[in-house]
């Protein structure tokens, strides 16, 4: 890995945004979300992009966002749930920094994601469809450097583990850590 970013991957509702923002604060780093990069460049919301241009266009915009991530150094980056799930993307992300998968219980994720709304990938999909979607995505998420189990854990506990994972990585290269 050449980059020094911390990159969070995982399914919708895994807590990438909430935990990423707190992690960035703890590490005194900037926090970036790929969804926000897309919304800022397109000037409209994610549900609107899906509705007006379809998922294929959204995935193209994600590919552009990945290219733009090459300019980031030292940031904490939360990715959209589907962003890493194409061939070669996890390898690119791994080159940009420490990639961490927030793994957990699908029902917990779905409850959280549905509570906050605005997830076009949930619209019209049954639980069975979403189980299949997660299964298809897991091999990609599984290429992360580190996996953190989030089930039944508080946000504080998860952020604590994230901080520890980042410090362990730096301890590997520079004795004394951060
Ligand atoms: C998506 C997840 C969303 C967002 C878009 C598509 C997906 O991000 O990128 O709605 O395909 O899983 P979150 O993972 O932050 O919900």
JSON list of C-alpha atoms and ligand atoms in Angstrom, two decimals:
[
{"chain": "A", "resi": 1, "resn": "UNK", "atom": "CA", "xyz": [0.00, 0.00, 0.00]},
{"chain": "A", "resi": 2, "resn": "UNK", "atom": "CA", "xyz": [1.43, 3.39, -0.94]},
{"chain": "A", "resi": 3, "resn": "UNK", "atom": "CA", "xyz": [-1.31, 5.77, 0.24]},
{"chain": "A", "resi": 4, "resn": "UNK", "atom": "CA", "xyz": [-1.94, 6.77, 3.83]},
{"chain": "A", "resi": 5, "resn": "UNK", "atom": "CA", "xyz": [-5.71, 7.15, 3.67]},
{"chain": "A", "resi": 6, "resn": "UNK", "atom": "CA", "xyz": [-8.10, 5.07, 5.73]},
{"chain": "A", "resi": 7, "resn": "UNK", "atom": "CA", "xyz": [-10.88, 3.70, 3.53]},
{"chain": "A", "resi": 8, "resn": "UNK", "atom": "CA", "xyz": [-14.08, 2.21, 4.92]},
{"chain": "A", "resi": 9, "resn": "UNK", "atom": "CA", "xyz": [-16.04, -0.30, 2.86]},
{"chain": "A", "resi": 10, "resn": "UNK", "atom": "CA", "xyz": [-19.17, -2.29, 3.62]},
{"chain": "A", "resi": 11, "resn": "UNK", "atom": "CA", "xyz": [-22.87, -2.70, 2.97]},
{"chain": "A", "resi": 12, "resn": "UNK", "atom": "CA", "xyz": [-25.49, 0.07, 3.24]},
{"chain": "A", "resi": 13, "resn": "UNK", "atom": "CA", "xyz": [-26.21, 0.83, 6.88]},
{"chain": "A", "resi": 14, "resn": "UNK", "atom": "CA", "xyz": [-22.89, -0.60, 8.12]},
{"chain": "A", "resi": 15, "resn": "UNK", "atom": "CA", "xyz": [-22.00, 2.71, 9.77]},
{"chain": "A", "resi": 16, "resn": "UNK", "atom": "CA", "xyz": [-19.27, 3.88, 7.36]},
{"chain": "A", "resi": 17, "resn": "UNK", "atom": "CA", "xyz": [-20.41, 7.51, 7.53]},
{"chain": "A", "resi": 18, "resn": "UNK", "atom": "CA", "xyz": [-21.00, 7.80, 11.26]},
{"chain": "A", "resi": 19, "resn": "UNK", "atom": "CA", "xyz": [-17.90, 5.84, 12.28]},
{"chain": "A", "resi": 20, "resn": "UNK", "atom": "CA", "xyz": [-15.77, 7.44, 9.54]},
{"chain": "A", "resi": 21, "resn": "UNK", "atom": "CA", "xyz": [-16.63, 10.94, 10.66]},
{"chain": "A", "resi": 22, "resn": "UNK", "atom": "CA", "xyz": [-15.77, 10.14, 14.29]},
{"chain": "A", "resi": 23, "resn": "UNK", "atom": "CA", "xyz": [-12.60, 8.32, 13.27]},
{"chain": "A", "resi": 24, "resn": "UNK", "atom": "CA", "xyz": [-11.46, 11.34, 11.25]},
{"chain": "A", "resi": 25, "resn": "UNK", "atom": "CA", "xyz": [-12.02, 13.53, 14.29]},
{"chain": "A", "resi": 26, "resn": "UNK", "atom": "CA", "xyz": [-10.06, 11.16, 16.53]},
{"chain": "A", "resi": 27, "resn": "UNK", "atom": "CA", "xyz": [-7.16, 11.07, 14.05]},
{"chain": "A", "resi": 28, "resn": "UNK", "atom": "CA", "xyz": [-7.41, 14.77, 13.23]},
{"chain": "A", "resi": 29, "resn": "UNK", "atom": "CA", "xyz": [-7.84, 14.03, 9.55]},
{"chain": "A", "resi": 30, "resn": "UNK", "atom": "CA", "xyz": [-10.27, 15.17, 6.85]},
{"chain": "A", "resi": 31, "resn": "UNK", "atom": "CA", "xyz": [-13.36, 13.06, 6.22]},
{"chain": "A", "resi": 32, "resn": "UNK", "atom": "CA", "xyz": [-14.58, 12.40, 2.68]},
{"chain": "A", "resi": 33, "resn": "UNK", "atom": "CA", "xyz": [-17.55, 10.40, 1.37]},
{"chain": "A", "resi": 34, "resn": "UNK", "atom": "CA", "xyz": [-17.63, 9.20, -2.21]},
{"chain": "A", "resi": 35, "resn": "UNK", "atom": "CA", "xyz": [-21.41, 9.74, -2.29]},
{"chain": "A", "resi": 36, "resn": "UNK", "atom": "CA", "xyz": [-20.88, 13.40, -1.32]},
{"chain": "A", "resi": 37, "resn": "UNK", "atom": "CA", "xyz": [-18.24, 13.80, -4.04]},
{"chain": "A", "resi": 38, "resn": "UNK", "atom": "CA", "xyz": [-20.80, 12.57, -6.58]},
{"chain": "A", "resi": 39, "resn": "UNK", "atom": "CA", "xyz": [-23.61, 14.75, -5.24]},
{"chain": "A", "resi": 40, "resn": "UNK", "atom": "CA", "xyz": [-21.31, 17.79, -5.33]},
{"chain": "A", "resi": 41, "resn": "UNK", "atom": "CA", "xyz": [-20.14, 17.14, -8.90]},
{"chain": "A", "resi": 42, "resn": "UNK", "atom": "CA", "xyz": [-23.63, 16.39, -10.26]},
{"chain": "A", "resi": 43, "resn": "UNK", "atom": "CA", "xyz": [-25.55, 18.95, -8.22]},
{"chain": "A", "resi": 44, "resn": "UNK", "atom": "CA", "xyz": [-28.30, 16.49, -7.36]},
{"chain": "A", "resi": 45, "resn": "UNK", "atom": "CA", "xyz": [-29.01, 13.81, -4.78]},
{"chain": "A", "resi": 46, "resn": "UNK", "atom": "CA", "xyz": [-28.18, 10.10, -5.16]},
{"chain": "A", "resi": 47, "resn": "UNK", "atom": "CA", "xyz": [-31.87, 9.07, -5.42]},
{"chain": "A", "resi": 48, "resn": "UNK", "atom": "CA", "xyz": [-32.33, 11.71, -8.12]},
{"chain": "A", "resi": 49, "resn": "UNK", "atom": "CA", "xyz": [-29.31, 10.41, -10.07]},
{"chain": "A", "resi": 50, "resn": "UNK", "atom": "CA", "xyz": [-30.74, 6.87, -9.93]},
{"chain": "A", "resi": 51, "resn": "UNK", "atom": "CA", "xyz": [-34.19, 8.09, -10.96]},
{"chain": "A", "resi": 52, "resn": "UNK", "atom": "CA", "xyz": [-33.10, 10.34, -13.82]},
{"chain": "A", "resi": 53, "resn": "UNK", "atom": "CA", "xyz": [-30.11, 8.48, -15.22]},
{"chain": "A", "resi": 54, "resn": "UNK", "atom": "CA", "xyz": [-30.23, 4.95, -13.77]},
{"chain": "A", "resi": 55, "resn": "UNK", "atom": "CA", "xyz": [-27.80, 2.80, -11.81]},
{"chain": "A", "resi": 56, "resn": "UNK", "atom": "CA", "xyz": [-25.37, 2.41, -14.72]},
{"chain": "A", "resi": 57, "resn": "UNK", "atom": "CA", "xyz": [-24.74, 6.17, -14.77]},
{"chain": "A", "resi": 58, "resn": "UNK", "atom": "CA", "xyz": [-24.31, 6.20, -11.00]},
{"chain": "A", "resi": 59, "resn": "UNK", "atom": "CA", "xyz": [-21.67, 3.45, -11.25]},
{"chain": "A", "resi": 60, "resn": "UNK", "atom": "CA", "xyz": [-19.83, 5.52, -13.89]},
{"chain": "A", "resi": 61, "resn": "UNK", "atom": "CA", "xyz": [-19.84, 8.45, -11.50]},
{"chain": "A", "resi": 62, "resn": "UNK", "atom": "CA", "xyz": [-18.44, 6.17, -8.80]},
{"chain": "A", "resi": 63, "resn": "UNK", "atom": "CA", "xyz": [-15.63, 5.18, -11.17]},
{"chain": "A", "resi": 64, "resn": "UNK", "atom": "CA", "xyz": [-14.84, 8.88, -11.65]},
{"chain": "A", "resi": 65, "resn": "UNK", "atom": "CA", "xyz": [-14.89, 9.39, -7.89]},
{"chain": "A", "resi": 66, "resn": "UNK", "atom": "CA", "xyz": [-12.38, 6.54, -7.50]},
{"chain": "A", "resi": 67, "resn": "UNK", "atom": "CA", "xyz": [-10.04, 8.31, -9.92]},
{"chain": "A", "resi": 68, "resn": "UNK", "atom": "CA", "xyz": [-10.39, 11.52, -7.93]},
{"chain": "A", "resi": 69, "resn": "UNK", "atom": "CA", "xyz": [-9.46, 9.64, -4.74]},
{"chain": "A", "resi": 70, "resn": "UNK", "atom": "CA", "xyz": [-5.92, 9.37, -6.11]},
{"chain": "A", "resi": 71, "resn": "UNK", "atom": "CA", "xyz": [-5.50, 13.02, -5.04]},
{"chain": "A", "resi": 72, "resn": "UNK", "atom": "CA", "xyz": [-6.28, 12.23, -1.42]},
{"chain": "A", "resi": 73, "resn": "UNK", "atom": "CA", "xyz": [-3.62, 11.65, 1.17]},
{"chain": "A", "resi": 74, "resn": "UNK", "atom": "CA", "xyz": [-4.13, 11.08, 4.87]},
{"chain": "A", "resi": 75, "resn": "UNK", "atom": "CA", "xyz": [-7.93, 11.30, 4.66]},
{"chain": "A", "resi": 76, "resn": "UNK", "atom": "CA", "xyz": [-10.62, 9.05, 6.09]},
{"chain": "A", "resi": 77, "resn": "UNK", "atom": "CA", "xyz": [-12.81, 7.98, 3.17]},
{"chain": "A", "resi": 78, "resn": "UNK", "atom": "CA", "xyz": [-16.27, 6.38, 3.42]},
{"chain": "A", "resi": 79, "resn": "UNK", "atom": "CA", "xyz": [-17.25, 4.61, 0.20]},
{"chain": "A", "resi": 80, "resn": "UNK", "atom": "CA", "xyz": [-20.75, 3.86, -1.10]},
{"chain": "A", "resi": 81, "resn": "UNK", "atom": "CA", "xyz": [-21.83, 0.26, -0.45]},
{"chain": "A", "resi": 82, "resn": "UNK", "atom": "CA", "xyz": [-21.57, -0.80, -4.09]},
{"chain": "A", "resi": 83, "resn": "UNK", "atom": "CA", "xyz": [-18.41, 1.12, -5.01]},
{"chain": "A", "resi": 84, "resn": "UNK", "atom": "CA", "xyz": [-15.82, -1.60, -4.25]},
{"chain": "A", "resi": 85, "resn": "UNK", "atom": "CA", "xyz": [-17.85, -4.35, -5.92]},
{"chain": "A", "resi": 86, "resn": "UNK", "atom": "CA", "xyz": [-16.31, -4.40, -9.37]},
{"chain": "A", "resi": 87, "resn": "UNK", "atom": "CA", "xyz": [-13.22, -6.17, -10.55]},
{"chain": "A", "resi": 88, "resn": "UNK", "atom": "CA", "xyz": [-10.05, -4.26, -9.78]},
{"chain": "A", "resi": 89, "resn": "UNK", "atom": "CA", "xyz": [-11.58, -1.64, -7.49]},
{"chain": "A", "resi": 90, "resn": "UNK", "atom": "CA", "xyz": [-10.50, -3.21, -4.20]},
{"chain": "A", "resi": 91, "resn": "UNK", "atom": "CA", "xyz": [-6.97, -3.46, -5.56]},
{"chain": "A", "resi": 92, "resn": "UNK", "atom": "CA", "xyz": [-7.07, 0.27, -6.41]},
{"chain": "A", "resi": 93, "resn": "UNK", "atom": "CA", "xyz": [-8.44, 1.14, -2.97]},
{"chain": "A", "resi": 94, "resn": "UNK", "atom": "CA", "xyz": [-5.76, -0.99, -1.29]},
{"chain": "A", "resi": 95, "resn": "UNK", "atom": "CA", "xyz": [-3.15, 1.10, -3.09]},
{"chain": "A", "resi": 96, "resn": "UNK", "atom": "CA", "xyz": [-4.67, 4.28, -1.68]},
{"chain": "A", "resi": 97, "resn": "UNK", "atom": "CA", "xyz": [-4.50, 3.32, 1.97]},
{"chain": "A", "resi": 98, "resn": "UNK", "atom": "CA", "xyz": [-5.65, 1.01, 4.71]},
{"chain": "A", "resi": 99, "resn": "UNK", "atom": "CA", "xyz": [-8.95, -0.56, 3.65]},
{"chain": "A", "resi": 100, "resn": "UNK", "atom": "CA", "xyz": [-11.27, -1.62, 6.47]},
{"chain": "A", "resi": 101, "resn": "UNK", "atom": "CA", "xyz": [-14.47, -3.64, 6.04]},
{"chain": "A", "resi": 102, "resn": "UNK", "atom": "CA", "xyz": [-17.24, -2.93, 8.52]},
{"chain": "A", "resi": 103, "resn": "UNK", "atom": "CA", "xyz": [-18.91, -6.34, 8.60]},
{"chain": "A", "resi": 104, "resn": "UNK", "atom": "CA", "xyz": [-22.04, -7.16, 10.55]},
{"chain": "A", "resi": 105, "resn": "UNK", "atom": "CA", "xyz": [-25.58, -8.39, 10.66]},
{"chain": "A", "resi": 106, "resn": "UNK", "atom": "CA", "xyz": [-27.66, -7.69, 7.54]},
{"chain": "A", "resi": 107, "resn": "UNK", "atom": "CA", "xyz": [-30.90, -7.14, 9.45]},
{"chain": "A", "resi": 108, "resn": "UNK", "atom": "CA", "xyz": [-29.21, -4.52, 11.66]},
{"chain": "A", "resi": 109, "resn": "UNK", "atom": "CA", "xyz": [-27.83, -2.82, 8.55]},
{"chain": "A", "resi": 110, "resn": "UNK", "atom": "CA", "xyz": [-31.18, -2.83, 6.78]},
{"chain": "A", "resi": 111, "resn": "UNK", "atom": "CA", "xyz": [-33.04, -1.45, 9.79]},
{"chain": "A", "resi": 112, "resn": "UNK", "atom": "CA", "xyz": [-30.53, 1.40, 10.00]},
{"chain": "A", "resi": 113, "resn": "UNK", "atom": "CA", "xyz": [-30.42, 2.06, 6.26]},
{"chain": "A", "resi": 114, "resn": "UNK", "atom": "CA", "xyz": [-34.23, 2.07, 5.99]},
{"chain": "A", "resi": 115, "resn": "UNK", "atom": "CA", "xyz": [-34.54, 4.40, 8.98]},
{"chain": "A", "resi": 116, "resn": "UNK", "atom": "CA", "xyz": [-32.36, 6.97, 7.26]},
{"chain": "A", "resi": 117, "resn": "UNK", "atom": "CA", "xyz": [-33.97, 6.44, 3.82]},
{"chain": "A", "resi": 118, "resn": "UNK", "atom": "CA", "xyz": [-32.70, 7.68, 0.45]},
{"chain": "A", "resi": 119, "resn": "UNK", "atom": "CA", "xyz": [-31.20, 4.29, -0.54]},
{"chain": "A", "resi": 120, "resn": "UNK", "atom": "CA", "xyz": [-32.37, 3.55, -4.09]},
{"chain": "A", "resi": 121, "resn": "UNK", "atom": "CA", "xyz": [-30.76, 0.08, -3.96]},
{"chain": "A", "resi": 122, "resn": "UNK", "atom": "CA", "xyz": [-33.25, -0.89, -1.24]},
{"chain": "A", "resi": 123, "resn": "UNK", "atom": "CA", "xyz": [-36.31, 0.21, -3.20]},
{"chain": "A", "resi": 124, "resn": "UNK", "atom": "CA", "xyz": [-38.41, -2.68, -4.46]},
{"chain": "A", "resi": 125, "resn": "UNK", "atom": "CA", "xyz": [-35.93, -5.31, -3.20]},
{"chain": "A", "resi": 126, "resn": "UNK", "atom": "CA", "xyz": [-37.10, -8.10, -0.92]},
{"chain": "A", "resi": 127, "resn": "UNK", "atom": "CA", "xyz": [-35.02, -9.36, 2.00]},
{"chain": "A", "resi": 128, "resn": "UNK", "atom": "CA", "xyz": [-34.07, -12.36, -0.17]},
{"chain": "A", "resi": 129, "resn": "UNK", "atom": "CA", "xyz": [-32.83, -10.01, -2.91]},
{"chain": "A", "resi": 130, "resn": "UNK", "atom": "CA", "xyz": [-30.75, -8.11, -0.37]},
{"chain": "A", "resi": 131, "resn": "UNK", "atom": "CA", "xyz": [-29.30, -11.28, 1.12]},
{"chain": "A", "resi": 132, "resn": "UNK", "atom": "CA", "xyz": [-28.25, -12.24, -2.41]},
{"chain": "A", "resi": 133, "resn": "UNK", "atom": "CA", "xyz": [-26.82, -8.76, -3.02]},
{"chain": "A", "resi": 134, "resn": "UNK", "atom": "CA", "xyz": [-24.74, -8.94, 0.16]},
{"chain": "A", "resi": 135, "resn": "UNK", "atom": "CA", "xyz": [-23.52, -12.46, -0.73]},
{"chain": "A", "resi": 136, "resn": "UNK", "atom": "CA", "xyz": [-22.42, -11.21, -4.14]},
{"chain": "A", "resi": 137, "resn": "UNK", "atom": "CA", "xyz": [-20.59, -8.29, -2.57]},
{"chain": "A", "resi": 138, "resn": "UNK", "atom": "CA", "xyz": [-18.84, -10.08, 0.28]},
{"chain": "A", "resi": 139, "resn": "UNK", "atom": "CA", "xyz": [-15.97, -11.47, -1.83]},
{"chain": "A", "resi": 140, "resn": "UNK", "atom": "CA", "xyz": [-15.08, -7.88, -2.74]},
{"chain": "A", "resi": 141, "resn": "UNK", "atom": "CA", "xyz": [-15.35, -6.48, 0.79]},
{"chain": "A", "resi": 142, "resn": "UNK", "atom": "CA", "xyz": [-13.35, -9.50, 1.95]},
{"chain": "A", "resi": 143, "resn": "UNK", "atom": "CA", "xyz": [-10.28, -8.17, 0.15]},
{"chain": "A", "resi": 144, "resn": "UNK", "atom": "CA", "xyz": [-9.95, -5.38, 2.76]},
{"chain": "A", "resi": 145, "resn": "UNK", "atom": "CA", "xyz": [-6.74, -5.29, 4.81]},
{"chain": "A", "resi": 146, "resn": "UNK", "atom": "CA", "xyz": [-8.74, -5.40, 8.04]},
{"chain": "A", "resi": 147, "resn": "UNK", "atom": "CA", "xyz": [-12.25, -6.61, 8.94]},
{"chain": "A", "resi": 148, "resn": "UNK", "atom": "CA", "xyz": [-14.07, -5.18, 11.93]},
{"chain": "A", "resi": 149, "resn": "UNK", "atom": "CA", "xyz": [-17.13, -6.97, 13.29]},
{"chain": "A", "resi": 150, "resn": "UNK", "atom": "CA", "xyz": [-19.81, -4.43, 14.16]},
{"chain": "A", "resi": 151, "resn": "UNK", "atom": "CA", "xyz": [-22.72, -6.62, 15.32]},
{"chain": "A", "resi": 152, "resn": "UNK", "atom": "CA", "xyz": [-23.93, -5.74, 18.78]},
{"chain": "A", "resi": 153, "resn": "UNK", "atom": "CA", "xyz": [-21.19, -3.14, 19.20]},
{"chain": "A", "resi": 154, "resn": "UNK", "atom": "CA", "xyz": [-21.65, 0.54, 19.97]},
{"chain": "A", "resi": 155, "resn": "UNK", "atom": "CA", "xyz": [-20.33, 3.24, 17.67]},
{"chain": "A", "resi": 156, "resn": "UNK", "atom": "CA", "xyz": [-17.74, 4.13, 20.33]},
{"chain": "A", "resi": 157, "resn": "UNK", "atom": "CA", "xyz": [-16.48, 0.55, 20.44]},
{"chain": "A", "resi": 158, "resn": "UNK", "atom": "CA", "xyz": [-16.27, 0.36, 16.66]},
{"chain": "A", "resi": 159, "resn": "UNK", "atom": "CA", "xyz": [-14.41, 3.66, 16.42]},
{"chain": "A", "resi": 160, "resn": "UNK", "atom": "CA", "xyz": [-12.04, 2.45, 19.14]},
{"chain": "A", "resi": 161, "resn": "UNK", "atom": "CA", "xyz": [-11.26, -0.62, 17.05]},
{"chain": "A", "resi": 162, "resn": "UNK", "atom": "CA", "xyz": [-10.77, 1.50, 13.96]},
{"chain": "A", "resi": 163, "resn": "UNK", "atom": "CA", "xyz": [-8.29, 3.73, 15.78]},
{"chain": "A", "resi": 164, "resn": "UNK", "atom": "CA", "xyz": [-6.45, 0.63, 17.01]},
{"chain": "A", "resi": 165, "resn": "UNK", "atom": "CA", "xyz": [-6.29, -0.79, 13.47]},
{"chain": "A", "resi": 166, "resn": "UNK", "atom": "CA", "xyz": [-4.85, 2.44, 12.10]},
{"chain": "A", "resi": 167, "resn": "UNK", "atom": "CA", "xyz": [-2.29, 2.65, 14.92]},
{"chain": "A", "resi": 168, "resn": "UNK", "atom": "CA", "xyz": [-1.29, -0.98, 14.40]},
{"chain": "A", "resi": 169, "resn": "UNK", "atom": "CA", "xyz": [-0.66, -0.25, 10.74]},
{"chain": "A", "resi": 170, "resn": "UNK", "atom": "CA", "xyz": [1.57, 2.70, 11.57]},
{"chain": "A", "resi": 171, "resn": "UNK", "atom": "CA", "xyz": [3.35, 0.73, 14.27]},
{"chain": "A", "resi": 172, "resn": "UNK", "atom": "CA", "xyz": [4.37, -1.69, 11.50]},
{"chain": "A", "resi": 173, "resn": "UNK", "atom": "CA", "xyz": [6.22, 1.01, 9.58]},
{"chain": "A", "resi": 174, "resn": "UNK", "atom": "CA", "xyz": [7.22, 3.51, 12.22]},
{"chain": "A", "resi": 175, "resn": "UNK", "atom": "CA", "xyz": [7.99, 2.36, 15.76]},
{"chain": "A", "resi": 176, "resn": "UNK", "atom": "CA", "xyz": [6.10, 4.53, 18.20]},
{"chain": "A", "resi": 177, "resn": "UNK", "atom": "CA", "xyz": [2.97, 4.65, 16.07]},
{"chain": "A", "resi": 178, "resn": "UNK", "atom": "CA", "xyz": [0.95, 7.82, 15.51]},
{"chain": "B", "resi": 1, "resn": "LIG", "atom": "C1", "xyz": [-25.32, 2.03, -2.65]},
{"chain": "B", "resi": 1, "resn": "LIG", "atom": "C2", "xyz": [-25.03, 2.51, -1.41]},
{"chain": "B", "resi": 1, "resn": "LIG", "atom": "C3", "xyz": [-25.20, 3.93, -1.03]},
{"chain": "B", "resi": 1, "resn": "LIG", "atom": "C4", "xyz": [-25.06, 4.83, -2.26]},
{"chain": "B", "resi": 1, "resn": "LIG", "atom": "C5", "xyz": [-25.99, 4.37, -3.34]},
{"chain": "B", "resi": 1, "resn": "LIG", "atom": "C6", "xyz": [-25.75, 2.92, -3.77]},
{"chain": "B", "resi": 1, "resn": "LIG", "atom": "C7", "xyz": [-25.15, 0.58, -2.92]},
{"chain": "B", "resi": 1, "resn": "LIG", "atom": "O1", "xyz": [-24.22, 4.31, -0.07]},
{"chain": "B", "resi": 1, "resn": "LIG", "atom": "O2", "xyz": [-23.76, 4.81, -2.75]},
{"chain": "B", "resi": 1, "resn": "LIG", "atom": "O3", "xyz": [-27.31, 4.55, -2.86]},
{"chain": "B", "resi": 1, "resn": "LIG", "atom": "O4", "xyz": [-25.13, 0.18, -4.09]},
{"chain": "B", "resi": 1, "resn": "LIG", "atom": "O5", "xyz": [-25.00, -0.18, -1.93]},
{"chain": "B", "resi": 1, "resn": "LIG", "atom": "P1", "xyz": [-24.24, 3.78, 1.47]},
{"chain": "B", "resi": 1, "resn": "LIG", "atom": "O6", "xyz": [-23.48, 2.50, 1.49]},
{"chain": "B", "resi": 1, "resn": "LIG", "atom": "O7", "xyz": [-23.56, 4.87, 2.22]},
{"chain": "B", "resi": 1, "resn": "LIG", "atom": "O8", "xyz": [-25.67, 3.61, 1.83]}
]
